[in-house]
Short mmCIF file of C-alpha atoms (C1' of nucleotides) in Angstrom, two decimals:
data_model
loop_
_atom_site.label_atom_id
_atom_site.label_comp_id
_atom_site.label_asym_id
_atom_site.label_seq_id
_atom_site.Cartn_x
_atom_site.Cartn_y
_atom_site.Cartn_z
CA UNK K 298 -33.90 23.91 34.92
CA UNK K 299 -30.63 24.85 33.38
CA UNK K 300 -27.83 22.61 34.61
CA UNK K 301 -30.11 20.21 36.41
CA UNK K 302 -29.78 17.53 33.76
CA UNK K 303 -28.77 14.01 34.60
CA UNK K 304 -25.38 15.15 35.75
CA UNK K 305 -27.15 15.23 39.09
CA UNK K 306 -29.00 12.02 38.36
CA UNK K 307 -30.72 10.24 41.21
CA UNK K 308 -29.00 7.07 42.51
CA UNK K 309 -32.00 4.80 42.04
CA UNK K 310 -33.26 5.90 38.63
CA UNK K 311 -37.02 5.50 38.61
CA UNK K 312 -38.43 4.87 35.14
CA UNK K 313 -38.77 8.39 33.76
CA UNK K 314 -42.31 9.54 33.04
CA UNK K 315 -43.57 11.04 29.82
CA UNK K 316 -42.73 14.51 30.96
CA UNK K 317 -39.12 13.62 31.65
CA UNK K 318 -38.69 11.75 28.40
CA UNK K 319 -40.14 14.64 26.45
CA UNK K 320 -37.75 17.02 28.12
CA UNK K 321 -34.75 14.90 27.31
CA UNK K 322 -35.88 14.61 23.74
CA UNK K 323 -36.26 18.35 23.40
CA UNK K 324 -32.87 18.93 24.94
CA UNK K 325 -31.15 16.42 22.71
CA UNK K 326 -32.89 17.80 19.66
CA UNK K 327 -31.65 21.25 20.55
CA UNK K 328 -28.10 20.04 21.08
CA UNK K 329 -28.07 18.19 17.83
CA UNK K 330 -29.61 21.03 15.87
CA UNK K 331 -27.09 23.40 17.39
CA UNK K 332 -24.07 21.27 16.55
CA UNK K 333 -25.31 20.66 13.03
CA UNK K 334 -25.89 24.32 12.36
CA UNK K 335 -22.60 25.30 13.97
CA UNK K 336 -20.58 22.89 11.87
CA UNK K 337 -22.41 23.73 8.66
CA UNK K 338 -22.73 27.44 8.93
CA UNK K 339 -20.39 28.47 11.71
CA UNK K 340 -21.07 29.42 15.30
CA UNK K 341 -21.40 33.17 14.89
CA UNK K 342 -23.59 32.92 11.86
CA UNK K 343 -26.04 30.67 13.64
CA UNK K 344 -28.54 32.55 15.79
CA UNK K 345 -30.31 31.07 18.76
CA UNK K 346 -33.52 31.64 16.83
CA UNK K 347 -32.17 29.39 14.09
CA UNK K 348 -31.49 26.62 16.57
CA UNK K 349 -34.85 27.00 18.26
CA UNK K 350 -36.61 26.99 14.92
CA UNK K 351 -34.73 23.85 13.84
CA UNK K 352 -35.83 22.14 17.06
CA UNK K 353 -39.30 23.58 16.72
CA UNK K 354 -39.45 25.42 20.02
CA UNK K 355 -39.44 29.08 20.94
CA UNK K 356 -36.25 30.99 21.63
CA UNK K 357 -37.36 31.35 25.24
CA UNK K 358 -37.50 27.60 25.58
CA UNK K 359 -33.98 27.26 24.29
CA UNK K 360 -32.83 29.46 27.13
CA UNK K 361 -34.75 27.38 29.62
CA UNK K 362 -32.63 24.40 28.64
CA UNK K 363 -29.32 26.20 28.23
CA UNK K 364 -28.10 29.25 30.06
CA UNK K 365 -26.38 30.42 26.91
CA UNK K 366 -25.73 29.56 23.29
CA UNK K 367 -22.28 28.48 24.43
CA UNK K 368 -23.66 26.01 26.94
CA UNK K 369 -25.57 24.19 24.26
CA UNK K 370 -22.38 23.97 22.24
CA UNK K 371 -20.52 22.28 25.09
CA UNK K 372 -23.26 20.04 26.38
CA UNK K 373 -21.76 16.97 24.75
CA UNK K 374 -18.28 17.88 25.89
CA UNK K 375 -19.55 17.83 29.44
CA UNK K 376 -20.44 14.19 29.17
CA UNK K 377 -16.88 13.43 28.11
CA UNK K 378 -15.43 15.40 30.98
CA UNK K 379 -17.42 13.56 33.61
CA UNK K 380 -16.23 10.24 32.26
CA UNK K 381 -12.65 11.34 32.45
CA UNK K 382 -12.94 12.61 36.02
CA UNK K 383 -14.44 9.31 37.06
CA UNK K 384 -11.63 7.42 35.37
CA UNK K 385 -9.07 9.44 37.29
CA UNK K 386 -10.90 8.69 40.51
CA UNK K 387 -10.75 5.02 39.68
CA UNK K 388 -7.00 4.80 39.23
CA UNK K 389 -5.02 2.83 41.82
CA UNK K 390 -3.50 5.21 44.34
CA UNK K 391 0.02 3.87 44.00
CA UNK K 392 0.38 5.21 40.48
CA UNK K 393 2.38 8.39 40.08
CA UNK K 394 0.06 11.33 39.34
CA UNK K 395 1.07 11.91 35.76
CA UNK K 396 0.81 8.20 35.05
CA UNK K 397 -2.61 8.03 36.58
CA UNK K 398 -3.85 10.91 34.44
CA UNK K 399 -2.42 9.37 31.35
CA UNK K 400 -3.87 5.94 31.92
CA UNK K 401 -7.22 7.38 32.95
CA UNK K 402 -7.43 9.19 29.65
CA UNK K 403 -6.31 6.14 27.70
CA UNK K 404 -9.01 3.98 29.20
CA UNK K 405 -11.73 6.64 28.85
CA UNK K 406 -11.92 7.00 25.10
CA UNK K 407 -14.36 4.19 24.43
CA UNK K 408 -16.73 5.10 27.22
CA UNK K 409 -16.68 8.69 26.09
CA UNK K 410 -17.46 7.76 22.53
CA UNK K 411 -20.36 5.68 23.70
CA UNK K 412 -21.77 8.43 25.92
CA UNK K 413 -21.49 10.94 23.13
CA UNK K 414 -23.24 8.69 20.64
CA UNK K 415 -26.25 8.58 22.89
CA UNK K 416 -26.88 12.25 22.07
CA UNK K 417 -25.25 13.08 18.74
CA UNK K 418 -23.28 11.18 16.11
CA UNK K 419 -19.67 10.86 17.25
CA UNK K 420 -18.49 12.22 13.96
CA UNK K 421 -20.46 15.44 14.46
CA UNK K 422 -18.93 15.88 17.87
CA UNK K 423 -15.43 15.40 16.52
CA UNK K 424 -15.94 17.76 13.62
CA UNK K 425 -17.19 20.35 16.06
CA UNK K 426 -13.67 20.64 17.48
CA UNK K 427 -12.61 22.33 14.29
CA UNK K 428 -15.33 24.89 14.82
CA UNK K 429 -14.16 25.44 18.37
CA UNK K 430 -10.57 26.00 17.36
CA UNK K 431 -11.48 28.40 14.62
CA UNK K 432 -14.01 30.46 16.56
CA UNK K 433 -12.47 32.84 19.09
CA UNK K 434 -15.55 33.05 21.29
CA UNK K 435 -15.86 29.27 21.42
CA UNK K 436 -12.18 28.72 21.96
CA UNK K 437 -12.26 31.11 24.90
CA UNK K 438 -15.18 29.27 26.42
CA UNK K 439 -13.49 25.95 25.80
CA UNK K 440 -10.33 27.06 27.54
CA UNK K 441 -12.24 28.33 30.53
CA UNK K 442 -14.08 25.06 30.78
CA UNK K 443 -10.79 23.21 30.54
CA UNK K 444 -9.42 25.32 33.36
CA UNK K 445 -12.41 24.41 35.51
CA UNK K 446 -11.95 20.76 34.68
CA UNK K 447 -8.31 20.99 35.63
CA UNK K 448 -9.26 22.47 38.96
CA UNK K 449 -11.57 19.54 39.64
CA UNK K 450 -8.92 17.06 38.70
CA UNK K 451 -6.25 18.82 40.72
CA UNK K 452 -8.44 18.25 43.75
CA UNK K 453 -8.78 14.58 42.96
CA UNK K 454 -5.03 14.25 42.56
CA UNK K 455 -4.39 16.13 45.77
CA UNK K 456 -6.75 13.82 47.61
CA UNK K 457 -5.04 10.76 46.19
CA UNK K 458 -1.73 12.05 47.47
CA UNK K 459 -3.09 13.30 50.74
CA UNK K 460 -2.20 16.91 50.00
CA UNK K 461 -3.97 20.24 50.30
CA UNK K 462 -4.39 21.99 46.94
CA UNK K 463 -4.27 25.37 48.56
CA UNK K 464 -0.97 24.75 50.26
CA UNK K 465 0.98 22.57 47.88
CA UNK K 466 1.07 23.78 44.27
CA UNK K 467 2.26 20.46 42.87
CA UNK K 468 -1.16 18.93 42.16
CA UNK K 469 -2.22 21.96 40.16
CA UNK K 470 1.12 22.04 38.40
CA UNK K 471 1.02 18.43 37.20
CA UNK K 472 -2.56 18.72 36.12
CA UNK K 473 -1.82 21.99 34.35
CA UNK K 474 1.07 20.38 32.52
CA UNK K 475 -1.07 17.43 31.53
CA UNK K 476 -3.89 19.71 30.42
CA UNK K 477 -1.51 21.86 28.44
CA UNK K 478 -0.28 18.88 26.48
CA UNK K 479 -3.80 17.68 25.82
CA UNK K 480 -4.74 21.09 24.51
CA UNK K 481 -1.74 21.34 22.26
CA UNK K 482 -2.79 17.97 20.90
CA UNK K 483 -6.38 19.04 20.32
CA UNK K 484 -5.16 22.05 18.47
CA UNK K 485 -2.79 20.21 16.19
CA UNK K 486 -5.26 17.39 15.65
CA UNK K 487 -8.11 19.74 14.79
CA UNK K 488 -6.22 21.38 11.95
CA UNK K 489 -4.80 18.08 10.70
CA UNK K 490 -6.69 16.15 8.08
CA UNK K 491 -7.70 13.13 10.13
CA UNK K 492 -10.64 14.02 12.34
CA UNK K 493 -10.99 10.51 13.71
CA UNK K 494 -10.99 9.43 17.31
CA UNK K 495 -8.13 7.04 16.63
CA UNK K 496 -5.96 9.87 15.34
CA UNK K 497 -6.69 11.98 18.41
CA UNK K 498 -5.94 9.09 20.69
CA UNK K 499 -2.60 8.39 19.08
CA UNK K 500 -1.57 12.02 18.89
CA UNK K 501 -2.31 12.41 22.58
CA UNK K 502 -0.14 9.47 23.54
CA UNK K 503 2.66 10.68 21.29
CA UNK K 504 2.62 14.19 22.71
CA UNK K 505 2.56 12.98 26.27
CA UNK K 506 5.73 11.09 25.46
CA UNK K 507 7.31 14.38 24.45
CA UNK K 508 6.93 16.05 27.82
CA UNK K 509 10.03 14.69 29.45
CA UNK K 510 12.40 15.21 26.52
CA UNK K 511 10.92 18.63 25.77
CA UNK K 512 11.59 19.86 29.28
CA UNK K 513 15.12 18.58 29.65
CA UNK K 514 15.90 20.57 26.55
CA UNK K 515 18.79 18.87 24.81
CA UNK K 516 16.94 19.20 21.58
CA UNK K 517 19.93 19.43 19.32
CA UNK K 518 21.60 16.23 20.36
CA UNK K 519 19.35 13.93 18.35
CA UNK B 121 -8.85 52.39 13.92
CA UNK B 122 -9.23 49.52 16.29
CA UNK B 123 -5.95 47.67 16.72
CA UNK B 124 -3.88 50.26 14.94
CA UNK B 125 -2.47 51.68 18.15
CA UNK B 126 1.25 52.06 18.70
CA UNK B 127 1.70 48.32 18.67
CA UNK B 128 2.38 49.03 15.01
CA UNK B 129 4.31 52.18 15.80
CA UNK B 130 6.50 53.69 13.12
CA UNK B 131 10.26 53.13 13.52
CA UNK B 132 11.21 56.81 13.35
CA UNK B 133 8.54 58.36 15.56
CA UNK B 134 7.76 61.76 14.12
CA UNK B 135 6.54 64.20 16.77
CA UNK B 136 2.85 63.36 16.99
CA UNK B 137 0.47 66.14 15.98
CA UNK B 138 -2.38 67.45 18.05
CA UNK B 139 -4.75 64.97 16.47
CA UNK B 140 -2.61 62.04 17.45
CA UNK B 141 -2.06 63.23 21.00
CA UNK B 142 -5.76 63.78 21.47
CA UNK B 143 -6.48 60.29 20.26
CA UNK B 144 -4.01 58.74 22.65
CA UNK B 145 -5.43 60.75 25.49
CA UNK B 146 -8.96 59.64 24.70
CA UNK B 147 -7.87 56.04 24.45
CA UNK B 148 -5.97 56.12 27.73
CA UNK B 149 -8.85 57.86 29.45
CA UNK B 150 -11.17 55.13 28.25
CA UNK B 151 -8.84 52.37 29.43
CA UNK B 152 -8.41 53.95 32.79
CA UNK B 153 -12.10 54.62 33.26
CA UNK B 154 -12.85 51.06 32.26
CA UNK B 155 -10.39 49.50 34.69
CA UNK B 156 -11.54 51.73 37.52
CA UNK B 157 -15.17 50.90 36.96
CA UNK B 158 -14.44 47.20 36.52
CA UNK B 159 -12.51 46.95 39.77
CA UNK B 160 -15.00 49.02 41.72
CA UNK B 161 -18.26 47.72 40.42
CA UNK B 162 -17.41 44.54 38.57
CA UNK B 163 -17.10 43.83 34.86
CA UNK B 164 -20.63 42.70 34.13
CA UNK B 165 -22.22 45.48 36.09
CA UNK B 166 -20.31 48.09 34.15
CA UNK B 167 -21.90 48.97 30.83
CA UNK B 168 -20.04 50.37 27.88
CA UNK B 169 -22.24 53.41 28.24
CA UNK B 170 -20.90 53.88 31.76
CA UNK B 171 -17.33 53.79 30.50
CA UNK B 172 -18.04 56.12 27.62
CA UNK B 173 -19.82 58.54 29.94
CA UNK B 174 -16.91 58.48 32.39
CA UNK B 175 -14.54 59.31 29.56
CA UNK B 176 -16.98 61.84 28.17
CA UNK B 177 -17.40 60.35 24.72
CA UNK B 178 -20.27 58.58 22.99
CA UNK B 179 -20.70 54.84 23.11
CA UNK B 180 -20.00 54.75 19.39
CA UNK B 181 -16.64 56.34 19.97
CA UNK B 182 -15.75 53.73 22.56
CA UNK B 183 -16.24 51.09 19.90
CA UNK B 184 -14.06 53.02 17.49
CA UNK B 185 -11.17 52.62 19.91
CA UNK B 186 -11.92 49.08 21.06
CA UNK B 187 -13.55 46.30 19.11
CA UNK B 188 -15.23 45.11 22.30
CA UNK B 189 -15.61 45.82 25.98
CA UNK B 190 -13.21 42.96 26.52
CA UNK B 191 -10.51 44.53 24.38
CA UNK B 192 -10.50 47.64 26.52
CA UNK B 193 -10.10 45.45 29.57
CA UNK B 194 -6.99 43.79 28.16
CA UNK B 195 -5.37 46.78 26.53
CA UNK B 196 -2.83 47.15 29.32
CA UNK B 197 -2.14 43.44 29.39
CA UNK B 198 -1.16 43.66 25.77
CA UNK B 199 1.67 46.00 26.60
CA UNK B 200 3.02 43.46 29.06
CA UNK B 201 2.79 40.64 26.55
CA UNK B 202 4.81 42.48 23.91
CA UNK B 203 7.56 43.15 26.41
CA UNK B 204 7.76 39.50 27.30
CA UNK B 205 7.90 38.33 23.71
CA UNK B 206 10.73 40.73 23.03
CA UNK B 207 12.59 39.49 26.08
CA UNK B 208 12.33 35.92 24.82
CA UNK B 209 13.64 37.01 21.44
CA UNK B 210 16.59 38.61 23.17
CA UNK B 211 17.76 35.52 25.04
CA UNK B 212 21.05 33.95 23.95
CA UNK B 213 20.37 30.97 21.69
CA UNK B 214 22.48 28.55 23.67
CA UNK B 215 20.09 28.57 26.61
CA UNK B 216 17.76 25.62 26.91
CA UNK B 217 14.19 26.62 25.95
CA UNK B 218 12.66 26.42 29.41
CA UNK B 219 15.56 28.35 30.86
CA UNK B 220 15.25 31.03 28.25
CA UNK B 221 11.54 31.47 28.96
CA UNK B 222 12.16 31.65 32.64
CA UNK B 223 14.94 34.19 32.45
CA UNK B 224 13.06 36.26 29.90
CA UNK B 225 10.17 36.54 32.32
CA UNK B 226 12.44 37.31 35.25
CA UNK B 227 14.07 40.17 33.42
CA UNK B 228 10.79 41.54 32.04
CA UNK B 229 9.01 42.52 35.23
CA UNK B 230 10.48 45.98 35.60
CA UNK B 231 10.04 46.98 31.99
CA UNK B 232 6.46 45.74 32.12
CA UNK B 233 5.70 47.72 35.25
CA UNK B 234 7.10 50.81 33.61
CA UNK B 235 5.11 50.34 30.42
CA UNK B 236 1.93 49.80 32.39
CA UNK B 237 2.44 52.88 34.50
CA UNK B 238 2.45 54.99 31.38
CA UNK B 239 -1.23 54.25 30.96
CA UNK B 240 -2.71 53.35 34.33
CA UNK B 241 -1.45 53.05 37.91
CA UNK B 242 0.34 49.74 38.33
CA UNK B 243 -1.73 48.99 41.36
CA UNK B 244 -4.95 49.27 39.38
CA UNK B 245 -3.61 46.87 36.80
CA UNK B 246 -2.64 44.35 39.45
CA UNK B 247 -5.96 44.55 41.24
CA UNK B 248 -7.68 43.98 37.94
CA UNK B 249 -6.33 40.42 37.93
CA UNK B 250 -8.70 39.60 40.76
CA UNK B 251 -11.56 40.80 38.60
CA UNK B 252 -10.35 38.64 35.73
CA UNK B 253 -10.14 35.52 37.87
CA UNK B 254 -13.56 36.03 39.36
CA UNK B 255 -15.39 36.90 36.15
CA UNK B 256 -16.06 33.92 33.87
CA UNK B 257 -16.33 35.97 30.71
CA UNK B 258 -13.07 37.77 31.43
CA UNK B 259 -11.27 34.63 32.47
CA UNK B 260 -12.29 32.97 29.23
CA UNK B 261 -10.99 35.90 27.23
CA UNK B 262 -7.81 35.95 29.25
CA UNK B 263 -7.17 32.29 28.63
CA UNK B 264 -7.72 32.67 24.93
CA UNK B 265 -5.32 35.57 24.81
CA UNK B 266 -2.80 33.50 26.73
CA UNK B 267 -3.17 30.73 24.20
CA UNK B 268 -2.46 33.16 21.40
CA UNK B 269 0.57 34.47 23.22
CA UNK B 270 1.83 30.94 23.69
CA UNK B 271 1.49 30.32 20.00
CA UNK B 272 3.61 33.39 19.23
CA UNK B 273 6.23 32.31 21.72
CA UNK B 274 6.25 28.75 20.49
CA UNK B 275 7.22 30.12 17.10
CA UNK B 276 10.04 32.14 18.60
CA UNK B 277 11.31 29.08 20.46
CA UNK B 278 11.06 26.93 17.35
CA UNK B 279 13.07 29.48 15.41
CA UNK B 280 15.76 29.60 18.08
CA UNK B 281 16.08 25.84 17.87
CA UNK B 282 15.81 25.68 14.13
CA UNK B 283 12.63 23.61 14.21
CA UNK B 284 9.31 23.71 12.43
CA UNK B 285 6.38 24.21 14.83
CA UNK B 286 4.06 22.32 12.57
CA UNK B 287 6.24 19.24 12.46
CA UNK B 288 7.83 19.04 15.88
CA UNK B 289 5.45 19.38 18.82
CA UNK B 290 8.18 20.07 21.36
CA UNK B 291 8.24 23.87 21.08
CA UNK B 292 4.51 24.08 21.70
CA UNK B 293 4.77 21.57 24.52
CA UNK B 294 7.47 23.43 26.47
CA UNK B 295 5.72 26.73 25.99
CA UNK B 296 2.42 25.20 27.02
CA UNK B 297 3.98 23.78 30.15
CA UNK B 298 5.57 27.11 30.96
CA UNK B 299 2.32 28.93 30.32
CA UNK B 300 0.40 26.47 32.44
CA UNK B 301 2.64 27.10 35.41
CA UNK B 302 2.39 30.84 34.97
CA UNK B 303 -1.37 30.61 34.92
CA UNK B 304 -1.54 28.45 38.01
CA UNK B 305 0.59 31.08 39.67
CA UNK B 306 -1.65 33.95 38.56
CA UNK B 307 -4.62 32.12 39.91
CA UNK B 308 -3.15 31.38 43.31
CA UNK B 309 -1.63 34.84 43.57
CA UNK B 310 -4.88 36.57 42.65
CA UNK B 311 -6.81 34.98 45.49
CA UNK B 312 -3.95 35.40 47.96
CA UNK B 313 -3.81 38.52 50.07
CA UNK B 314 -0.70 40.13 48.62
CA UNK B 315 -1.55 41.79 45.32
CA UNK B 316 1.94 43.19 44.84
CA UNK B 317 4.24 42.71 41.90
CA UNK B 318 6.93 41.36 44.19
CA UNK B 319 4.63 38.63 45.44
CA UNK B 320 3.71 37.61 41.90
CA UNK B 321 7.34 37.57 40.89
CA UNK B 322 8.35 35.33 43.76
CA UNK B 323 5.42 32.98 43.40
CA UNK B 324 6.23 32.53 39.74
CA UNK B 325 9.82 31.59 40.45
CA UNK B 326 8.76 29.22 43.20
CA UNK B 327 6.21 27.45 41.05
CA UNK B 328 8.60 27.09 38.15
CA UNK B 329 10.90 25.30 40.56
CA UNK B 330 8.13 22.82 41.20
CA UNK B 331 7.81 21.60 37.64
CA UNK B 332 10.58 19.03 37.69
CA UNK B 333 9.73 17.50 41.08
CA UNK B 334 6.02 17.56 40.34
CA UNK B 335 6.49 15.58 37.15
CA UNK B 336 8.82 12.93 38.48
CA UNK B 337 6.13 12.18 40.99
CA UNK B 338 7.84 10.77 44.07
CA UNK B 339 5.74 13.07 46.16
CA UNK B 340 5.62 10.93 49.23
CA UNK B 341 9.32 10.49 49.71
CA UNK B 342 9.92 13.92 51.20
"C1'" DA R 28 -7.93 81.09 3.78
"C1'" DG R 29 -10.07 76.97 2.11
"C1'" DG R 30 -10.45 72.31 0.85
"C1'" DC R 31 -9.57 67.56 2.56
"C1'" DT R 32 -10.14 63.96 5.74
"C1'" DA R 33 -10.03 61.84 10.26
"C1'" DG R 34 -12.80 61.64 14.31
"C1'" DT R 35 -17.23 62.10 16.48
"C1'" DG R 36 -22.20 61.95 17.80
"C1'" DA R 37 -26.91 60.69 16.86
"C1'" DC R 38 -29.83 57.18 15.26
"C1'" DA R 39 -31.44 52.73 13.81
"C1'" DG R 40 -31.08 47.93 14.05
"C1'" DC R 41 -29.26 42.94 15.07
"C1'" DC R 42 -28.57 39.45 18.42
"C1'" DA R 43 -27.85 37.23 23.08
"C1'" DC R 44 -30.27 37.05 27.08
"C1'" DT R 45 -33.97 37.92 30.95
"C1'" DG R 46 -38.34 38.93 33.53
"C1'" DA R 47 -43.32 38.62 33.61
"C1'" DC R 48 -47.62 36.67 32.48
"C1'" DA R 49 -50.82 33.71 30.32
"C1'" DA R 50 -51.85 29.32 28.01
"C1'" DT R 51 -50.87 24.21 27.81
"C1'" DT R 52 -50.17 19.90 29.36
"C1'" DG R 53 -48.40 15.96 32.14
"C1'" DA R 54 -49.04 13.95 37.01
"C1'" DC R 55 -51.84 12.37 40.46
"C1'" DA R 56 -55.73 11.89 43.54
"C1'" DA R 57 -60.71 11.61 44.08
"C1'" DT Y 49 -62.81 9.44 34.01
"C1'" DT Y 50 -62.32 13.92 35.81
"C1'" DG Y 51 -60.62 17.85 38.33
"C1'" DT Y 52 -56.77 20.09 40.35
"C1'" DC Y 53 -51.95 21.31 40.81
"C1'" DA Y 54 -47.53 22.12 39.09
"C1'" DA Y 55 -44.31 21.98 35.41
"C1'" DT Y 56 -43.44 23.53 30.66
"C1'" DT Y 57 -43.97 26.53 27.10
"C1'" DG Y 58 -44.98 30.67 24.12
"C1'" DT Y 59 -45.51 35.63 23.75
"C1'" DC Y 60 -44.10 40.15 24.70
"C1'" DA Y 61 -41.27 43.67 26.24
"C1'" DG Y 62 -36.86 45.34 27.61
"C1'" DT Y 63 -31.50 45.58 28.44
"C1'" DG Y 64 -26.85 45.56 26.84
"C1'" DG Y 65 -23.10 44.57 23.50
"C1'" DC Y 66 -22.02 45.73 19.01
"C1'" DT Y 67 -22.40 47.57 13.94
"C1'" DG Y 68 -23.73 50.43 9.79
"C1'" DT Y 69 -24.83 54.90 8.20
"C1'" DC Y 70 -24.80 59.76 7.77
"C1'" DA Y 71 -24.10 64.35 8.78
"C1'" DC Y 72 -21.02 67.49 11.22
"C1'" DT Y 73 -16.91 69.32 13.37
"C1'" DA Y 74 -12.10 70.08 13.81
"C1'" DG Y 75 -7.13 69.22 12.81
"C1'" DC Y 76 -4.05 69.36 8.75
"C1'" DC Y 77 -1.94 70.74 4.51
"C1'" DT Y 78 -1.15 73.69 0.56
#
DNA sequence: AGGCTAGTGACAGCCACTGACAATTGACAA
DNA sequence: TTGTCAATTGTCAGTGGCTGTCACTAGCCT
């Protein structure tokens, strides 16, 4: 069952039966309970038993929905990622790669917020980033997931440009640069006082503007 | 005891007593046993008990030397990181940041190889990168460690330029970009056939050359 | 030589995670 | 409606990473 959620949703969605609805409810309850406990008490100090108890299921059931404690933590993040990948796919092919990534992100925010809200309060999701940044185990998992996401996007970019990712390093390089900036932003934003989506959005745009000047390196001429 | 290795070595190294030498030997034996087992059998399929048995100590003793199985895996990598940081510190301040990083890395390779050899065969260390890339848990840990390293280096760069990392995002951005390229290189190199230091060195230089052209984005004009 | 202390092993226990089996409970046809 | 089948769940037992505790041994220092 793990991983077979609606990420692999059928094209023609038949009205889900009771069984399916119940499953979704359980899953969402688990995710929400997990995020609430994590943000209140911390990731490490929350046991899977705690989460299961809060959702009123057995520990074994928790692991039938999520392959690991970590996976539950990032379930919501996954929704956001899919949105972004789709946005990149939808960009007109004549845009330069870095531009396309940038605009895709800019136009994704609202859709992401909406998708997140369908499972947990947006605010909870945003506050959870602070937990990620301050928990080594979670940060590690987050970075690995980001790397995987970058790989997916690099393939999309390569396809747009008619290149082979395994021959030409440029797609991976641009995407890596883009991802690096986004992560620096997340980090700075998460320790800053304003945990709002608007603040994240603006900080991202601002930092992306810094890439060119930062690389040319005449920092002392301003 | 964990973490108090010679990273925090005394300035005037008094001739180490028997106790100290024995400790170092035990630690190195553990590291070597761990890397050998990891590369032969895989990380997950090697238990801490296996490593401890191979080094002829108890499991408890293993955990007195290393806070986690993961830490033993990255002990050698830590040596390499320190060398690099020092090399960055040693670069003349008039160099542009990205240049300084690049040259620091270029001049570090030999010293790193030497430092590694003092603990395990260089070849073993290099082959271990394949294990890292193909083991999710290790990759996650590796990425987190890289992020920490980048933070340290960002501070060095900021200092060189007389900037405050918490105010000006540029130091973190350059370093992140540099780190991203290095990681893309590691990844491609680790799946490629040639697991030699020379190959890694060349691939790194080549990929760093790609940053500028990849960002400007006129990919179809060549 | 003898006390001091760092290093070690043995043991017990917590927590993430997994396999196996039995009990429930939706789904669907008779 | 009812009976059957399959999906979902709970219980139980076990593995592996990791930690606290305690007694014991072995370098070190006077």
